[in-house]
Every structure is written in C-alpha cells, then in structure tokens.
Amino acid sequence: MSDDVAGGLDEPDQLQPQQGALALASPEDTWSRADWEKAAAGVLRKSRRLSDHDPDSAVWDALTRTTYDGIAVPPLGTPHQGTIPVTPRPTRVGAWDVRVRAYEGSDVVSELERGATSLWVLAEHVAPEELAWFLDGVLLELAPVVLEGPTSGHAEALVALAPLHPDSNLGATDDSDLVAFARLALDAGVRGIVVDGLPVHEQGASDAQELGWVLARGAQVLRTLEGAGIGPEQAVGLVELRVAVTDEQFPSIAKLRALRVLWARLAHLCGVTQPHTRVHAVTSRPMTSAYDVHVNLLRATVAAFAAGVGGADAITVVPYDEPAGDTSSLGRRLARNISALLVEESHVAAVADPAGGSYAVEQLTESVCQAAWAELGRLESDGEADFLVRVADVKARREEDVASRRRPVTGLSEFVNPGDPVPARRNLSYRYGAAFEALRRDAPAAHVFLATLGPVAQHTVRSRFAANLLAAGGVAVDVAGATKGVDDLLAAYDGQAVVCVAGTDAAFAEWGSRAA
C-alpha cells in the first residue's frame, strides 16, 4: 500500500481511471424522466395510491411531502426544478468537535480520553469555586470548554484557568450578561456568547422557525454589543450558534447549510465579510422516546450524520437512554462512539459539504433560507408573542400527525415492543410521542384477544396492523395464531373481555360472523 493510500484518501495517479471510463450506461441503455414516472406510477397503483385513471406524472404530487414550514420536498432532485444556487461551502475542515455535556459527577478527563474533544459544562451543577477542581487534568488549551447557564463568577473562574482553547465559550445568553461576558472573552481570546435555538426547538418549533429565532436573537446580540462600543467584526467572532438536528436527514442537512448562509448574510449587513461561523449541532430530544430506547441510537446516528454532512463544527449526541430518566455510562459511551464511527470509519468528515451541488439539497437549502429569513422578518415586526403562537400551531399540527400515525414514531406508534418496561423515572422534557408514552404508562392491565381467521400467511397483514395499533396504546394482545375454524379460536380463547377479529375479506364472509 502506498503512503498516499495509507495516510489519507488521496490515491496514486496509476489508480485514477481514464477520462470517460466511468460511463454508467451504454448508449442504448438510456432512461428518461417519463420512464421513471411510468415505473413509479406502476408501484403506486399496486398500493392504490394512484388510480388507473391518474396520469403517470401524478407520481410527483403523490410522493411529494410538505414540511411544517410549507416547503415541498419532491421525491427526486432533478434539473427541471430550475437553476439551483450553490451554497458556499462550510468552513470546517476534517473531523468535527465531539462535544459532551458535563455536570456534577462527570469524569471529564475520562470522557476526553475516550473520544470527546470538548466539554459542555452545565454551570448550575458546578459552583464557580469548584470549576478549577472539576476541570483538573483537562488540557484546556487543547479541549474547548463551553459553559451553559453561567454566572459572572463561572466566567471569571474559567478565564482564570488560561490558556484556553480559542473555541472555548463563556456561554452568555442573557442580555444582562452580554457586554460583560463579551469584554471578558475578548481579553481572554475566546468566544463569549451562545445563540441557542434549542429552547424553541424543544417547544415544538419547525426548522425555519428555529433558524428565524436564532437570527433574530443574533441580531439583538450584535445590536447590544454595538451599543457598548464593540465593533461588528469582534462581536460576530464572539458568537457560537447552537441548533438541533433530527432524524429527518435531508431537512437537517439543509437546515445547517442554510444557517451558514443566513448568518453570513446577517454578518454582511453588519459589514463583516468573513464571519467565521461556528455551529454546534445537538441531536434532538423531542424526537426520542422513553420506550424502546435503543431505537434512539438509530435516530441519533441519522441526526449526527446529517449534522456532519451539513458542516457542523461541534456535535453533541444525546445519550440514547436519557429519555428514560437516567443516563448510563454505556449511553454516554455510545453517544461518543457514534461520532467516532462516522468520522473514523465512514469518513463522513473527509469531504467538505459532501451533499453540496445536488439539486435536491441545494433547492431544499434555498427554500429553508427563504422560510427562515421570512420568519426573521415576522419576528422583527410582530414580536415574540406572535412567534410563540406560530410555534404552538406547528406543535399542534405535528402532534395531530403523530396521534394519527401519519408521522410514525418507531418503537412507540409503529413496530412496538409491548414487553418494554415502563421507564423507572419520568423525564419531563417535551417529546413528539409524549401522548403515546402517556397511553403506555397508564394502560389497563387487561388483554385483547386477537381472533385470527385462517393461516398466518392470509391474516398476517391485518392481524399485524391490529396488534401494532393496540400495542401503540399500551394494550396487550393475545394472538390466536393459525386457525382453521371456530373450534381453533375457542381453544385459544382465554376469556378476554375484548376480542378483535382479523382476517381476509373471504375469511370474514365464510366464518367471521360465526367466530364473532
């Protein structure tokens, strides 16, 4: 193996293909958009999502979904969508910063030795006079420290531990702290302010609403600092932006890419041409479930992948078992390892903006930019009260979609594990599937008898649907299994007060009424 291959992703010249050698199809093997429409329409007609009278072109409307910001996301990104503006590339080069939350009892040195590269310190859990002891053993010039909810005492205590990594952040969020923290951060050569979108995300905000909030809050920060005599160039350099990413992969990628564009636009309006935007992405808490918590690993992996592809500078993965009320050492380890797998084994960080240039991602990024900029305008003109009303509307629409299972939550409203125990402790943070969790928590002990008509191969579609639906509400199900007649059902029946009959139309016609 050559040094080039062993040391990185560059290949030696002799391994490079000849120009034109990577043709993907022979000249006679060409396919048009109409061919795709015909093939896709055939599949949708079999599933009855299109009728025989619908034209093939109807597949676009049938497969297009609309986000809570009213953005249409078509099934394919194609040139017919028009000229796509290419978003400027993210500034991050190489691996992202693996950031872990640190609180009372955390072994921060162990976290750093096991894959974390920066610390997100919850100041309410560590008194200012304990901060030096809490960070003892940490090489602060190498590992950034970001404070959350700090007092001036925390900020001064951290600065006193200099030298600090320049991406450390004193974590000011309140208006009363901004100027003092900014001056302290400038003297220490670190960042001083976090503009945080998580609070509105965790109230149910859409992507564009969260970005609009971040922009409005960022503009307010810059105005405050300018009023205190801190110039735009310095003020922009003091800010780190924090947003949530979910398991909706492409919208999350577009969200982070849009945030860079929007913040650069805001900085440009302030006269700053190179804002050196720093973005901290956190996997969403609302998307998680307190039941079947291991599914949270899948959600977190998709969200972290989207954050990495979208160009996040720092990523925090919420441990999979946090929604159940406790975070275990295994949960924290797997949270760190998700980034390790994406960076070291999947090489997600090896390419800057790998999704850039695709029609689908660029168009979605542009649409999110427009929606978020419009939200900023509404926030500036109408104020926070109206903004919160719009957030509540999105939350209500999402909850309706979750309740009706148009928006399934795996492990909670779909593919339910009925034997999963009730969480030992209640985590009060908002989750999209909270209503289903409440049903599971308060479900009656009684079982439903699922009377299945005929062989498993015949009744499995309907019986599985019924069992899944009941289990989503916390209702235990006893399934009769394969049956040949009423006698088989009676033999399996154990006196349950409620019976659900499931079978094919033909089985219902033949012996369904006798079974009932």
XYZ file of C-alpha atoms in Angstrom:
516
model
C 0.000 0.000 0.000
C 1.364 3.405 -0.931
C 1.916 6.140 1.619
C -0.812 8.163 -0.086
C -3.415 5.474 0.480
C -2.224 4.578 3.966
C -2.090 8.161 5.170
C -5.265 9.611 3.700
C -7.869 9.478 0.975
C -5.642 10.588 -1.946
C -4.969 7.840 -4.490
C -1.806 7.478 -6.557
C -2.059 8.535 -10.189
C -1.898 4.964 -11.515
C -5.185 4.179 -9.741
C -7.045 7.099 -11.295
C -9.458 5.997 -14.084
C -9.091 7.256 -17.622
C -11.304 10.178 -18.581
C -14.689 8.826 -19.698
C -14.014 5.297 -18.422
C -16.705 5.509 -15.755
C -19.708 5.652 -18.095
C -22.715 4.447 -16.127
C -24.793 3.217 -19.091
C -24.329 2.109 -22.660
C -25.591 4.485 -25.367
C -28.707 2.357 -25.976
C -29.455 1.997 -22.259
C -30.864 5.468 -21.620
C -33.762 6.395 -19.387
C -35.932 9.474 -19.353
C -37.990 11.197 -16.722
C -41.105 9.719 -18.348
C -39.663 6.219 -17.903
C -39.178 6.842 -14.195
C -42.690 8.256 -13.872
C -44.147 5.170 -15.559
C -42.245 2.744 -13.314
C -43.055 4.687 -10.133
C -46.712 5.026 -11.115
C -46.944 1.257 -11.560
C -45.795 0.722 -7.984
C -48.192 3.359 -6.611
C -51.150 1.847 -8.497
C -50.447 -1.536 -6.919
C -50.558 0.091 -3.489
C -53.707 2.046 -4.501
C -52.029 5.398 -4.018
C -52.809 6.134 -7.669
C -55.812 5.022 -9.681
C -55.767 3.619 -13.191
C -57.130 6.940 -14.408
C -54.315 9.052 -12.955
C -51.561 10.027 -15.404
C -48.041 8.750 -14.729
C -46.935 12.306 -13.973
C -49.165 12.268 -10.887
C -46.381 10.420 -9.046
C -44.736 13.785 -8.304
C -47.690 15.030 -6.273
C -48.249 11.613 -4.684
C -44.640 11.341 -3.470
C -44.003 14.993 -2.613
C -44.236 15.764 1.083
C -44.562 19.162 2.694
C -42.610 20.256 5.753
C -44.147 22.173 8.640
C -42.701 25.301 7.025
C -44.768 24.693 3.900
C -41.728 23.608 1.856
C -42.472 20.972 -0.787
C -39.889 18.174 -0.865
C -40.210 16.214 -4.151
C -39.173 12.561 -4.440
C -36.208 13.391 -6.677
C -33.942 16.359 -7.135
C -33.748 16.987 -10.864
C -32.698 19.802 -13.235
C -36.345 20.581 -14.026
C -36.537 22.304 -10.632
C -34.701 25.215 -12.192
C -31.362 26.922 -11.640
C -30.066 25.929 -8.232
C -27.924 28.433 -6.315
C -24.894 26.624 -4.907
C -24.454 27.288 -1.197
C -20.999 28.394 -0.002
C -19.019 25.525 1.487
C -18.770 25.109 5.283
C -15.544 26.285 6.855
C -14.894 23.107 8.853
C -12.018 21.018 7.559
C -11.734 17.436 8.778
C -13.269 15.911 11.892
C -15.833 17.805 13.917
C -15.564 18.589 17.600
C -17.168 15.774 19.647
C -18.792 17.710 22.483
C -20.208 16.047 25.615
C -22.340 17.562 28.373
C -20.536 17.633 31.711
C -22.329 18.025 35.029
C -21.909 17.164 38.681
C -20.347 13.730 38.960
C -18.990 13.657 35.400
C -15.489 12.283 34.932
C -14.471 14.836 32.322
C -10.922 13.545 31.909
C -12.265 10.067 31.209
C -14.712 11.490 28.652
C -11.852 13.211 26.823
C -9.648 10.130 26.965
C -12.449 8.066 25.427
C -13.236 10.168 22.381
C -14.722 13.506 23.411
C -12.834 16.584 22.243
C -14.667 19.371 24.091
C -16.805 19.869 27.202
C -20.235 21.482 27.534
C -20.335 22.321 31.240
C -23.664 22.853 32.995
C -22.761 25.681 35.330
C -25.714 25.087 37.658
C -24.118 21.794 38.681
C -20.655 23.253 39.381
C -20.063 26.225 41.669
C -17.556 28.847 40.408
C -15.077 27.989 43.141
C -15.281 24.293 42.138
C -14.621 24.843 38.437
C -10.834 24.506 38.682
C -11.231 21.256 40.623
C -13.906 19.999 38.190
C -11.612 20.590 35.186
C -8.463 19.336 36.907
C -6.411 17.257 34.482
C -8.010 18.766 31.354
C -5.578 20.308 28.864
C -7.617 23.467 28.420
C -5.525 24.826 25.568
C -6.443 21.685 23.573
C -10.025 20.920 24.661
C -12.578 23.752 24.346
C -14.892 24.336 27.316
C -18.339 25.837 26.736
C -20.387 26.995 29.711
C -24.172 26.730 29.908
C -26.131 28.968 32.259
C -23.065 30.632 33.780
C -22.883 33.421 36.320
C -20.200 36.066 36.075
C -18.351 34.035 38.720
C -18.248 30.990 36.412
C -16.970 33.086 33.509
C -14.244 34.695 35.607
C -13.260 31.335 37.085
C -12.891 29.803 33.612
C -10.856 32.711 32.274
C -8.579 32.406 35.290
C -7.624 28.910 34.098
C -5.952 30.328 30.956
C -4.567 29.475 28.495
C -7.852 28.332 26.967
C -8.653 26.925 23.540
C -9.906 29.796 21.322
C -13.172 27.928 20.690
C -13.973 27.885 24.395
C -17.089 29.903 25.138
C -18.173 31.688 28.313
C -21.751 30.913 27.304
C -23.575 34.218 27.830
C -27.204 34.098 26.717
C -28.991 36.709 28.866
C -28.958 40.327 27.740
C -27.730 41.439 31.155
C -24.545 39.378 30.732
C -23.691 40.083 27.115
C -21.428 43.105 27.362
C -19.524 41.991 30.473
C -19.003 38.491 29.095
C -18.014 39.882 25.690
C -15.306 42.100 27.181
C -14.042 39.254 29.347
C -13.956 36.912 26.344
C -12.111 39.430 24.167
C -9.435 39.809 26.831
C -9.103 36.026 27.143
C -9.087 35.329 23.389
C -12.159 33.063 23.476
C -15.789 33.251 22.419
C -18.256 34.631 24.905
C -21.817 34.208 23.606
C -24.055 31.301 22.572
C -27.110 31.988 20.420
C -29.179 28.931 21.237
C -32.087 27.597 19.177
C -32.675 24.526 21.358
C -35.258 26.164 23.663
C -37.639 26.916 20.784
C -36.953 23.569 19.096
C -37.891 21.858 22.347
C -41.152 23.826 22.384
C -42.041 22.292 19.011
C -40.723 24.884 16.537
C -40.185 23.995 12.890
C -36.743 24.201 11.285
C -37.337 27.640 9.744
C -38.836 28.935 12.991
C -35.789 27.781 14.930
C -33.429 29.404 12.435
C -35.519 32.583 12.406
C -35.307 32.706 16.198
C -31.514 32.235 16.095
C -31.151 35.016 13.532
C -33.382 37.395 15.497
C -31.549 36.651 18.710
C -28.203 37.007 16.927
C -29.224 40.381 15.524
C -30.236 41.509 19.003
C -26.864 40.410 20.386
C -24.971 42.330 17.690
C -27.035 45.477 18.327
C -26.393 45.258 22.072
C -22.641 44.859 21.620
C -22.505 47.638 19.043
C -24.249 49.923 21.543
C -21.494 49.099 24.029
C -18.764 50.063 21.565
C -17.806 46.533 20.453
C -17.445 46.550 16.679
C -19.266 44.109 14.365
C -16.115 42.169 13.453
C -15.336 41.449 17.091
C -18.989 40.872 18.009
C -19.590 38.293 15.261
C -16.405 36.490 16.258
C -17.662 36.098 19.825
C -20.769 34.134 18.834
C -21.381 30.404 18.527
C -24.704 29.216 17.093
C -26.477 26.164 18.550
C -29.316 24.287 16.820
C -30.973 20.880 16.932
C -30.768 18.163 14.279
C -33.322 15.377 13.887
C -33.621 12.023 12.161
C -35.122 13.786 9.141
C -31.838 13.550 7.302
C -32.146 15.883 4.325
C -34.067 18.661 6.100
C -31.410 18.614 8.853
C -28.583 18.814 6.317
C -30.328 21.722 4.588
C -31.008 23.406 7.932
C -27.314 23.587 8.868
C -26.261 24.671 5.397
C -28.964 27.345 5.423
C -27.854 28.579 8.841
C -24.382 29.371 7.496
C -25.816 31.229 4.532
C -28.208 33.214 6.711
C -25.655 34.092 9.384
C -23.189 35.158 6.690
C -25.932 37.373 5.218
C -26.632 38.913 8.625
C -22.923 39.481 9.212
C -22.562 41.020 5.752
C -25.320 43.509 6.569
C -23.196 44.485 9.582
C -20.151 44.956 7.362
C -18.454 41.645 8.218
C -17.365 39.706 5.129
C -15.725 36.722 6.867
C -17.894 35.782 9.881
C -16.026 32.505 10.669
C -19.344 30.984 11.676
C -19.173 28.285 14.341
C -22.157 25.935 14.621
C -22.870 23.483 17.416
C -25.444 20.813 16.476
C -27.257 18.774 19.131
C -29.321 15.690 18.363
C -32.968 16.399 19.091
C -34.522 15.441 22.413
C -38.135 15.766 21.191
C -37.555 13.095 18.517
C -36.560 10.490 21.129
C -38.730 8.009 23.007
C -38.712 6.858 26.625
C -39.872 3.413 25.435
C -37.750 1.046 23.346
C -34.871 3.419 23.993
C -32.389 1.545 21.817
C -34.234 2.912 18.762
C -32.904 6.294 19.906
C -29.477 5.084 18.784
C -30.745 4.893 15.206
C -32.333 8.329 15.405
C -29.181 9.835 16.905
C -26.952 8.244 14.260
C -29.023 9.673 11.396
C -29.131 13.082 13.085
C -25.374 13.111 13.744
C -24.706 12.033 10.163
C -26.872 14.907 8.919
C -25.045 17.329 11.209
C -21.666 16.161 9.939
C -22.706 16.337 6.289
C -24.299 19.732 6.915
C -20.985 21.096 8.190
C -21.473 21.370 11.961
C -18.278 22.372 13.750
C -19.248 20.637 17.005
C -21.760 17.814 17.528
C -23.352 16.593 20.732
C -25.196 13.276 20.607
C -27.801 12.934 23.353
C -27.333 9.519 25.059
C -29.963 7.019 23.956
C -31.230 6.310 27.485
C -31.607 9.928 28.634
C -35.397 9.985 27.919
C -35.892 7.125 30.379
C -34.708 9.395 33.187
C -31.141 8.208 33.696
C -28.023 8.383 31.559
C -25.766 5.358 31.915
C -22.060 5.085 31.218
C -22.997 2.867 28.257
C -25.300 5.582 26.938
C -22.553 8.181 27.118
C -20.041 5.814 25.553
C -22.301 5.022 22.595
C -23.061 8.714 22.154
C -19.336 9.427 21.784
C -18.807 6.412 19.568
C -21.441 7.470 17.052
C -19.192 10.381 16.079
C -16.138 8.119 16.121
C -17.792 5.695 13.705
C -18.957 8.470 11.378
C -15.575 10.212 11.333
C -13.047 7.379 11.544
C -14.823 4.521 9.788
C -17.366 6.133 7.484
C -15.115 9.140 6.636
C -18.106 11.484 6.690
C -15.812 14.371 7.676
C -13.259 13.741 4.925
C -15.146 15.831 2.358
C -16.277 19.393 2.873
C -20.015 19.707 2.197
C -20.468 16.285 0.536
C -24.151 16.990 -0.184
C -23.401 20.292 -1.904
C -24.186 20.629 -5.586
C -27.046 18.119 -5.646
C -30.308 19.509 -6.971
C -32.320 18.165 -4.026
C -30.087 19.506 -1.250
C -29.361 22.862 -2.858
C -33.037 23.510 -3.590
C -34.060 22.480 -0.080
C -31.322 24.680 1.396
C -32.546 27.640 -0.632
C -36.153 27.018 0.429
C -35.188 26.804 4.103
C -33.189 30.039 3.738
C -36.209 31.850 2.337
C -38.584 30.498 5.000
C -36.196 31.311 7.861
C -35.464 34.825 6.568
C -39.198 35.445 6.333
C -39.562 34.198 9.922
C -36.855 36.645 10.991
C -38.845 39.447 9.358
C -42.019 38.427 11.192
C -40.148 38.235 14.488
C -38.691 41.696 13.989
C -42.053 43.210 13.043
C -44.577 41.259 15.141
C -42.553 40.329 18.213
C -42.004 37.233 20.304
C -45.618 36.701 21.398
C -46.850 36.158 17.837
C -43.837 33.949 17.162
C -44.764 31.662 20.056
C -48.314 31.416 18.691
C -46.893 30.203 15.363
C -44.682 27.704 17.185
C -47.696 26.402 19.099
C -49.545 25.954 15.797
C -46.702 23.848 14.357
C -46.559 21.825 17.565
C -50.303 21.125 17.387
C -50.100 20.084 13.724
C -47.185 17.752 14.433
C -48.947 16.213 17.427
C -52.020 15.570 15.275
C -49.822 13.829 12.695
C -48.166 11.732 15.404
C -51.504 10.886 17.043
C -52.988 9.725 13.732
C -49.755 7.875 12.882
C -49.289 9.838 9.668
C -45.955 10.645 11.289
C -44.907 7.348 12.922
C -42.550 7.126 15.886
C -40.680 3.833 15.615
C -40.902 1.765 18.778
C -43.756 3.891 20.086
C -46.526 4.171 17.498
C -45.053 1.714 14.977
C -43.170 -1.582 15.483
C -43.975 -1.533 19.164
C -42.274 -3.778 21.714
C -45.184 -4.485 24.102
C -42.926 -6.049 26.719
C -40.797 -2.926 27.117
C -40.944 -1.818 30.782
C -42.346 1.479 31.975
C -39.442 3.939 32.491
C -38.257 3.934 36.095
C -38.220 7.744 36.184
C -40.155 10.335 34.236
C -38.162 12.666 32.031
C -40.209 15.841 31.730
C -38.620 17.166 28.538
C -41.029 17.501 25.601
C -41.106 14.639 23.090
C -43.123 14.287 19.895
C -44.535 10.955 21.054
C -45.422 12.077 24.595
C -49.130 11.274 24.140
C -48.341 7.669 23.180
C -45.953 7.407 26.124
C -48.778 8.514 28.414
C -51.073 5.853 26.937
C -48.430 3.197 27.531
C -47.779 4.399 31.064
C -51.462 4.461 32.055
C -52.646 1.445 30.045
C -55.049 -1.041 31.685
C -53.773 -4.474 32.613
C -56.465 -6.258 30.557
C -55.542 -8.033 27.316
C -57.314 -8.110 23.952
C -57.793 -11.479 22.233
C -56.857 -11.217 18.553
C -59.018 -13.815 16.829
C -57.176 -14.541 13.581
C -59.084 -16.213 10.761
C -57.180 -18.755 8.703
C -53.483 -19.489 8.121
C -50.836 -16.971 9.185
C -49.964 -16.116 5.585
C -53.567 -14.992 4.988
C -54.286 -12.962 8.116
C -50.808 -11.593 8.895
C -51.238 -8.165 7.230
C -54.405 -7.277 9.106
C -53.534 -9.017 12.361
C -50.139 -7.305 12.473
C -51.780 -3.935 11.836
C -54.309 -4.542 14.639
C -51.688 -5.801 17.092
C -49.408 -2.858 16.343
C -52.237 -0.350 16.701
C -53.330 -1.769 20.060
C -49.762 -2.072 21.353
C -49.141 1.598 20.486
C -51.822 2.439 23.046
C -50.315 0.132 25.641
C -52.954 -2.573 25.115
C -51.561 -6.085 25.415
C -52.626 -8.551 22.711
C -53.001 -12.339 22.797
C -52.871 -13.675 19.230
C -54.703 -16.875 18.319
C -52.244 -17.660 15.527
C -53.063 -20.010 12.659
C -56.650 -21.264 12.772
C -58.852 -23.439 10.565
C -62.211 -22.803 12.144
C -64.203 -21.601 15.139
C -63.110 -24.566 17.258
C -59.465 -23.481 16.943
C -60.379 -19.970 18.078
C -62.351 -21.244 21.059
C -59.442 -23.451 22.060
C -57.091 -20.447 22.076
C -59.581 -18.074 23.755
C -58.967 -17.488 27.464
C -61.913 -15.347 28.465
C -60.546 -11.908 27.479
C -63.221 -9.219 27.756
C -62.423 -7.687 24.362
C -61.951 -9.595 21.109
C -60.614 -8.236 17.813
C -61.290 -10.360 14.724
C -58.762 -10.187 11.873
C -58.672 -11.969 8.551
C -59.147 -11.620 4.820
C -62.428 -10.489 3.274
C -63.022 -14.045 2.103
C -62.472 -15.447 5.610
C -64.856 -12.887 7.092
C -67.524 -13.875 4.563
C -67.011 -17.591 5.210
C -66.897 -17.792 9.022
C -66.260 -14.362 10.515
C -69.793 -13.870 11.869
C -69.817 -17.342 13.476
C -66.450 -16.602 15.064
C -67.738 -13.316 16.473
